[in-house]
PDB file of C-alpha atoms in Angstrom:
ATOM      1  CA  ILE A 382       0.070   0.032   0.026  1.00  0.00           C
ATOM      2  CA  ALA A 383       1.253   3.632  -0.476  1.00  0.00           C
ATOM      3  CA  PRO A 384       2.414   5.472   2.640  1.00  0.00           C
ATOM      4  CA  CYS A 385      -0.459   7.023   4.335  1.00  0.00           C
ATOM      5  CA  ARG A 386      -0.962   8.980   7.719  1.00  0.00           C
ATOM      6  CA  MET A 387      -3.608   6.931   9.647  1.00  0.00           C
ATOM      7  CA  ALA A 388      -3.277   8.941  12.915  1.00  0.00           C
ATOM      8  CA  ASP A 389      -2.057  12.275  14.122  1.00  0.00           C
ATOM      9  CA  THR A 390      -3.112  13.671  17.654  1.00  0.00           C
ATOM     10  CA  ARG A 391      -2.235  17.153  16.696  1.00  0.00           C
ATOM     11  CA  SER A 392      -4.916  17.368  14.042  1.00  0.00           C
ATOM     12  CA  GLY A 393      -8.572  17.732  13.746  1.00  0.00           C
ATOM     13  CA  GLY A 394      -8.976  18.893  17.315  1.00  0.00           C
ATOM     14  CA  GLY A 395      -7.050  16.307  18.512  1.00  0.00           C
ATOM     15  CA  PHE A 396      -5.156  16.326  21.858  1.00  0.00           C
ATOM     16  CA  PRO A 397      -1.906  14.701  23.230  1.00  0.00           C
ATOM     17  CA  LEU A 398      -1.804  11.324  25.099  1.00  0.00           C
ATOM     18  CA  ALA A 399      -1.743  12.015  28.720  1.00  0.00           C
ATOM     19  CA  ALA A 400       0.540  10.398  31.234  1.00  0.00           C
ATOM     20  CA  GLY A 401       0.145   6.720  31.264  1.00  0.00           C
ATOM     21  CA  GLU A 402      -2.864   6.837  28.934  1.00  0.00           C
ATOM     22  CA  VAL A 403      -3.610   4.017  26.312  1.00  0.00           C
ATOM     23  CA  ARG A 404      -5.287   5.275  23.162  1.00  0.00           C
ATOM     24  CA  GLU A 405      -6.616   3.046  20.358  1.00  0.00           C
ATOM     25  CA  PHE A 406      -6.187   3.997  16.672  1.00  0.00           C
ATOM     26  CA  PRO A 407      -7.704   1.910  13.801  1.00  0.00           C
ATOM     27  CA  VAL A 408      -5.766   0.553  11.001  1.00  0.00           C
ATOM     28  CA  VAL A 409      -8.153  -1.246   9.051  1.00  0.00           C
ATOM     29  CA  GLY A 410     -10.759   1.289   7.991  1.00  0.00           C
ATOM     30  CA  SER A 411      -8.315   4.274   8.471  1.00  0.00           C
ATOM     31  CA  GLY A 412      -8.603   5.263   5.014  1.00  0.00           C
ATOM     32  CA  CYS A 413      -5.180   3.804   4.165  1.00  0.00           C
ATOM     33  CA  ASN A 414      -6.505   0.867   2.132  1.00  0.00           C
ATOM     34  CA  VAL A 415      -5.327  -1.610   4.763  1.00  0.00           C
ATOM     35  CA  PRO A 416      -7.078  -4.839   3.815  1.00  0.00           C
ATOM     36  CA  ALA A 417      -9.654  -6.356   6.183  1.00  0.00           C
ATOM     37  CA  ALA A 418      -7.617  -9.577   6.381  1.00  0.00           C
ATOM     38  CA  ALA A 419      -4.553  -7.796   7.677  1.00  0.00           C
ATOM     39  CA  GLN A 420      -2.808  -9.473  10.402  1.00  0.00           C
ATOM     40  CA  ALA A 421      -0.090  -6.736  11.095  1.00  0.00           C
ATOM     41  CA  ALA A 422       1.141  -3.426   9.664  1.00  0.00           C
ATOM     42  CA  ALA A 423       4.434  -1.630   8.986  1.00  0.00           C
ATOM     43  CA  LEU A 424       4.219   1.519  10.774  1.00  0.00           C
ATOM     44  CA  ASN A 425       6.152   4.695  11.113  1.00  0.00           C
ATOM     45  CA  VAL A 426       5.681   5.879  14.802  1.00  0.00           C
ATOM     46  CA  THR A 427       6.714   9.556  15.618  1.00  0.00           C
ATOM     47  CA  VAL A 428       6.271  11.039  18.888  1.00  0.00           C
ATOM     48  CA  THR A 429       6.455  15.029  19.168  1.00  0.00           C
ATOM     49  CA  GLN A 430       6.053  17.680  21.561  1.00  0.00           C
ATOM     50  CA  PRO A 431       6.694  15.512  24.591  1.00  0.00           C
ATOM     51  CA  SER A 432       6.522  17.466  27.871  1.00  0.00           C
ATOM     52  CA  ALA A 433       8.761  14.969  29.806  1.00  0.00           C
ATOM     53  CA  GLN A 434      11.210  12.073  28.923  1.00  0.00           C
ATOM     54  CA  GLY A 435       9.611   8.745  28.455  1.00  0.00           C
ATOM     55  CA  PHE A 436       8.549   6.010  25.750  1.00  0.00           C
ATOM     56  CA  VAL A 437       5.624   4.901  23.752  1.00  0.00           C
ATOM     57  CA  THR A 438       4.773   1.456  23.072  1.00  0.00           C
ATOM     58  CA  VAL A 439       2.425   0.409  20.165  1.00  0.00           C
ATOM     59  CA  PHE A 440       0.757  -2.856  20.494  1.00  0.00           C
ATOM     60  CA  PRO A 441      -2.272  -4.833  19.236  1.00  0.00           C
ATOM     61  CA  SER A 442      -5.582  -3.396  20.479  1.00  0.00           C
ATOM     62  CA  GLY A 443      -7.164  -5.483  23.245  1.00  0.00           C
ATOM     63  CA  ALA A 444      -3.827  -6.992  24.450  1.00  0.00           C
ATOM     64  CA  GLU A 445      -2.056  -6.164  27.781  1.00  0.00           C
ATOM     65  CA  VAL A 446       0.518  -3.256  27.689  1.00  0.00           C
ATOM     66  CA  PRO A 447       3.801  -5.231  26.827  1.00  0.00           C
ATOM     67  CA  GLY A 448       7.037  -4.426  28.815  1.00  0.00           C
ATOM     68  CA  SER A 449       8.842  -3.242  25.757  1.00  0.00           C
ATOM     69  CA  GLN A 450       9.065   0.187  24.178  1.00  0.00           C
ATOM     70  CA  THR A 451       8.459   1.177  20.483  1.00  0.00           C
ATOM     71  CA  ALA A 452      10.102   4.763  20.636  1.00  0.00           C
ATOM     72  CA  ALA A 453      11.986   6.544  23.413  1.00  0.00           C
ATOM     73  CA  PHE A 454      12.070  10.275  23.581  1.00  0.00           C
ATOM     74  CA  SER A 455      13.444  13.363  25.582  1.00  0.00           C
ATOM     75  CA  SER A 456      11.439  16.301  26.817  1.00  0.00           C
ATOM     76  CA  GLY A 457      10.640  18.538  23.774  1.00  0.00           C
ATOM     77  CA  ARG A 458      12.313  16.211  21.206  1.00  0.00           C
ATOM     78  CA  THR A 459      10.894  14.664  18.022  1.00  0.00           C
ATOM     79  CA  ARG A 460      11.614  10.986  17.397  1.00  0.00           C
ATOM     80  CA  ALA A 461      10.341   8.605  14.892  1.00  0.00           C
ATOM     81  CA  THR A 462      10.992   4.723  14.356  1.00  0.00           C
ATOM     82  CA  ALA A 463       9.762   2.195  12.129  1.00  0.00           C
ATOM     83  CA  ALA A 464       7.823  -0.883  13.586  1.00  0.00           C
ATOM     84  CA  THR A 465       6.031  -3.741  12.437  1.00  0.00           C
ATOM     85  CA  ILE A 466       2.691  -4.302  14.747  1.00  0.00           C
ATOM     86  CA  LEU A 467       0.332  -6.827  14.984  1.00  0.00           C
ATOM     87  CA  ILE A 468      -3.240  -5.806  14.381  1.00  0.00           C
ATOM     88  CA  GLY A 469      -5.466  -6.490  17.373  1.00  0.00           C
ATOM     89  CA  ASN A 470      -9.255  -6.311  18.131  1.00  0.00           C
ATOM     90  CA  GLY A 471     -11.437  -4.269  15.739  1.00  0.00           C
ATOM     91  CA  GLY A 472      -8.573  -3.980  13.272  1.00  0.00           C
ATOM     92  CA  ALA A 473      -6.658  -1.631  15.633  1.00  0.00           C
ATOM     93  CA  VAL A 474      -3.628  -0.984  17.347  1.00  0.00           C
ATOM     94  CA  SER A 475      -3.013   0.881  20.727  1.00  0.00           C
ATOM     95  CA  VAL A 476      -0.433   3.289  21.920  1.00  0.00           C
ATOM     96  CA  TYR A 477       0.716   3.656  25.542  1.00  0.00           C
ATOM     97  CA  ASN A 478       2.386   6.671  26.763  1.00  0.00           C
ATOM     98  CA  GLY A 479       4.952   5.630  29.327  1.00  0.00           C
ATOM     99  CA  SER A 480       6.091   8.973  30.369  1.00  0.00           C
ATOM    100  CA  ALA A 481       4.979  11.503  33.191  1.00  0.00           C
ATOM    101  CA  GLY A 482       3.948  14.115  30.791  1.00  0.00           C
ATOM    102  CA  THR A 483       1.991  14.321  27.502  1.00  0.00           C
ATOM    103  CA  VAL A 484       2.835  13.520  23.948  1.00  0.00           C
ATOM    104  CA  HIS A 485       1.632  13.749  20.579  1.00  0.00           C
ATOM    105  CA  VAL A 486       1.553  10.634  18.355  1.00  0.00           C
ATOM    106  CA  ILE A 487       1.771  10.243  14.442  1.00  0.00           C
ATOM    107  CA  LEU A 488       1.102   6.859  12.896  1.00  0.00           C
ATOM    108  CA  ASP A 489       2.037   6.404   9.300  1.00  0.00           C
ATOM    109  CA  VAL A 490       1.438   3.028   7.603  1.00  0.00           C
ATOM    110  CA  SER A 491       3.399   1.777   4.657  1.00  0.00           C
ATOM    111  CA  GLY A 492       2.474  -1.759   4.345  1.00  0.00           C
ATOM    112  CA  ALA A 493       0.208  -4.699   5.567  1.00  0.00           C
ATOM    113  CA  PHE A 494       0.880  -8.322   6.182  1.00  0.00           C
ATOM    114  CA  GLN A 495      -1.919 -11.148   5.808  1.00  0.00           C
TER     115      GLN A 495
END
């Protein structure tokens, strides 16, 4: 699939993830042509405008927050990383903010695996 922005917490009246928050984002049905049969997605995960040092973890929606990190960041710094993430319940992924502050998250999808 062509690279596509599937989520950006800065746009459309969005708001950053709060400290310790888990938020769900649709992958299938996000407008990015991810097939309904997709089991995983190739994502570029960007964190921006963090108010404190920390990390985010992207994981299948409906699962427990794993003990791993997808992207670590420092206060005020933008960071990006590529990750292949299993798609969970309802065709979505979840993002956990593992910091004491807020952070904006941008998810771009560039591929899907069936």
